[in-house]
Amino acid sequence: MNSSSKKLLMIPGPIEFEPAVLRSTGAPTPSHVAPDFINCFADCLEMMKKVWLCPSGQPFIIAGTGTLAMEMAGANLTEPGDNALVISTGYFGERFAELLKRFGAKVTILSAPPGEVVPTGEIESALKKGNYKLMTFTHVDTSTGVRVDPKTIGELGKAHDVLTVLDGVCSVGGEELRQEEWGIDVALTASQKAIGVPPGLALMVVSQKAVNAWKNRKTPVGSYYCDWNNWLPVMEAYSNKKPSYFGTPPVNLIMGLDTSLKQILKEGVENRFARHKKTGEAFRAAMKALNLKAIPKDSFHAANTMSAPYFPENIKAEDFMSSMAASDVTVAPGLLPKLKGSYFRVGHMGAVSKADIISTVAAIEAALKECNHKFEPGTGLIAVTETLD
Ligand SMILES: *Cc1c(COP(=O)(O)O)cnc(C)c1O
């Protein structure tokens, strides 16, 4: 019955994008040093500080994915022999640990069991023992849907004079984040998640403390492309409305970013946090009504930008996923190697509408029914619509 080509992309990135953003990316490509484009780049840098709530930070807009943003933070802030502490709540924490080792960091990893967070006391005692230069953590780990509290970790970093790096690829633009107030030195993301622009931009805002740590390095940055020596002058030039070049900026994506950041600020960051919180609650309520357990152990540590429900025990991943595929609503399979076949993931961030959420829950109900799961049909839909109101 697939008569329409209109599908709903409900994965944790890339997401559904606003039509106006897509129109901006489709405009004729100007020169990267055309006055209009210089203004657009300058606006984006200025707006990032507002979206990140980091008025004195240094924003970077670079061609690449979220992993490049992680790599840029790692490359510029670690020197061979530096101690780094990685707080891991899943797949992307492990990735950060591997990445930092490539730059010669001595990495200690504190890993939480799936669905849990590393207890604050454990982080604190590691910081007391360790003499760490930096600490990384994942705001929302997209493999588990676990959300940590960046405020507490930011404060710990400040108290122990350790640079804090937040992997916000699945959170910035959706989850509450107050970078400057919470003392977070680097908050990084990619365009295709809650920021709402097609894949291809690595984005980050860096505190002056982290910029100074980089300036005081004794050894050159171990990656030519990532070196802030190459990029900081470019960002400063664009901010001052001057042409500059190191590597050609992805002009069309940056025009899309301009439109998206304007939309985000028009909605208001506080409203956006609240909307995502509501959406997360509604989706969790629906899954609970359908008797699906979530990976996060408690709702305080459950992400609002995405969810990771377990399949009921008697349902096979393949069967559920193929029923979903036939519904025109695309969800993602599991990602964490340990639990891969036992759960699925749903993105509900950025431009997601009430109608999108309701359609997704309806499609999940239909797929569960096809797999003979026992539940009261319609209860998920009632739960989601009641919470969204
Ligand atoms: C998606 C994601 C990444 C990786 O981003 P890419 O753009 O795929 O490189 C890193 N961290 C988190 C938390 C993510 O959700």
Tab-separated table of N, CA and C in Angstrom, residues 68-79 96 99-100 103 134 214 217 219-228:
chain	number	residue	atom	x	y	z
A	68	LEU	N	34.268	14.503	13.262
A	68	LEU	CA	35.341	15.473	13.023
A	68	LEU	C	35.351	16.528	14.127
A	69	ALA	N	34.178	16.918	14.601
A	69	ALA	CA	34.134	17.886	15.703
A	69	ALA	C	34.810	17.276	16.940
A	70	MET	N	34.554	15.991	17.194
A	70	MET	CA	35.212	15.303	18.313
A	70	MET	C	36.728	15.295	18.094
A	71	GLU	N	37.112	15.006	16.857
A	71	GLU	CA	38.532	14.906	16.517
A	71	GLU	C	39.222	16.266	16.674
A	72	MET	N	38.513	17.324	16.295
A	72	MET	CA	39.090	18.655	16.393
A	72	MET	C	39.332	19.023	17.854
A	73	ALA	N	38.377	18.688	18.716
A	73	ALA	CA	38.560	18.956	20.152
A	73	ALA	C	39.734	18.138	20.675
A	74	GLY	N	39.770	16.866	20.312
A	74	GLY	CA	40.847	15.985	20.783
A	74	GLY	C	42.213	16.441	20.284
A	75	ALA	N	42.287	16.764	18.989
A	75	ALA	CA	43.570	17.122	18.380
A	75	ALA	C	44.155	18.392	18.995
A	76	ASN	N	43.302	19.376	19.234
A	76	ASN	CA	43.799	20.672	19.707
A	76	ASN	C	44.041	20.721	21.202
A	77	LEU	N	43.349	19.878	21.948
A	77	LEU	CA	43.426	19.985	23.410
A	77	LEU	C	44.268	18.893	24.064
A	78	THR	N	44.754	17.929	23.292
A	78	THR	CA	45.641	16.946	23.928
A	78	THR	C	47.013	16.975	23.281
A	79	GLU	N	48.013	16.769	24.131
A	79	GLU	CA	49.389	16.584	23.672
A	79	GLU	C	49.820	15.197	24.130
A	96	PHE	N	35.191	8.284	21.653
A	96	PHE	CA	36.034	9.393	22.109
A	96	PHE	C	37.336	8.874	22.710
A	99	LEU	N	39.690	7.816	19.914
A	99	LEU	CA	40.163	8.992	19.191
A	99	LEU	C	41.277	9.719	19.970
A	100	LEU	N	41.078	9.872	21.267
A	100	LEU	CA	42.068	10.605	22.074
A	100	LEU	C	43.401	9.862	22.117
A	103	PHE	N	45.959	10.733	19.547
A	103	PHE	CA	46.743	11.964	19.733
A	103	PHE	C	47.691	11.836	20.920
A	134	LEU	N	41.976	16.878	30.459
A	134	LEU	CA	40.607	17.058	29.980
A	134	LEU	C	39.735	15.854	30.278
A	214	TRP	N	45.023	25.642	24.369
A	214	TRP	CA	45.566	25.312	23.032
A	214	TRP	C	46.748	26.233	22.688
A	217	ARG	N	50.165	25.200	24.124
A	217	ARG	CA	50.721	23.875	23.777
A	217	ARG	C	52.219	23.977	23.567
A	219	THR	N	53.699	21.300	21.854
A	219	THR	CA	53.936	20.518	20.635
A	219	THR	C	52.888	20.903	19.586
A	220	PRO	N	53.221	20.738	18.297
A	220	PRO	CA	52.240	21.076	17.262
A	220	PRO	C	51.042	20.118	17.299
A	221	VAL	N	49.912	20.598	16.828
A	221	VAL	CA	48.701	19.778	16.754
A	221	VAL	C	48.945	18.628	15.771
A	222	GLY	N	48.572	17.423	16.191
A	222	GLY	CA	48.877	16.228	15.398
A	222	GLY	C	47.997	15.997	14.179
A	223	SER	N	47.175	16.963	13.807
A	223	SER	CA	46.354	16.842	12.602
A	223	SER	C	46.373	18.188	11.889
A	224	TYR	N	46.787	18.166	10.638
A	224	TYR	CA	46.884	19.424	9.893
A	224	TYR	C	45.504	20.051	9.669
A	225	TYR	N	44.545	19.217	9.242
A	225	TYR	CA	43.213	19.750	8.931
A	225	TYR	C	42.523	20.307	10.171
A	226	CYS	N	42.739	19.646	11.322
A	226	CYS	CA	42.009	20.042	12.529
A	226	CYS	C	42.632	21.228	13.264
A	227	ASP	N	43.864	21.564	12.939
A	227	ASP	CA	44.617	22.552	13.725
A	227	ASP	C	43.902	23.911	13.777
A	228	TRP	N	43.629	24.365	14.981
A	228	TRP	CA	42.982	25.678	15.128
A	228	TRP	C	43.867	26.813	14.589
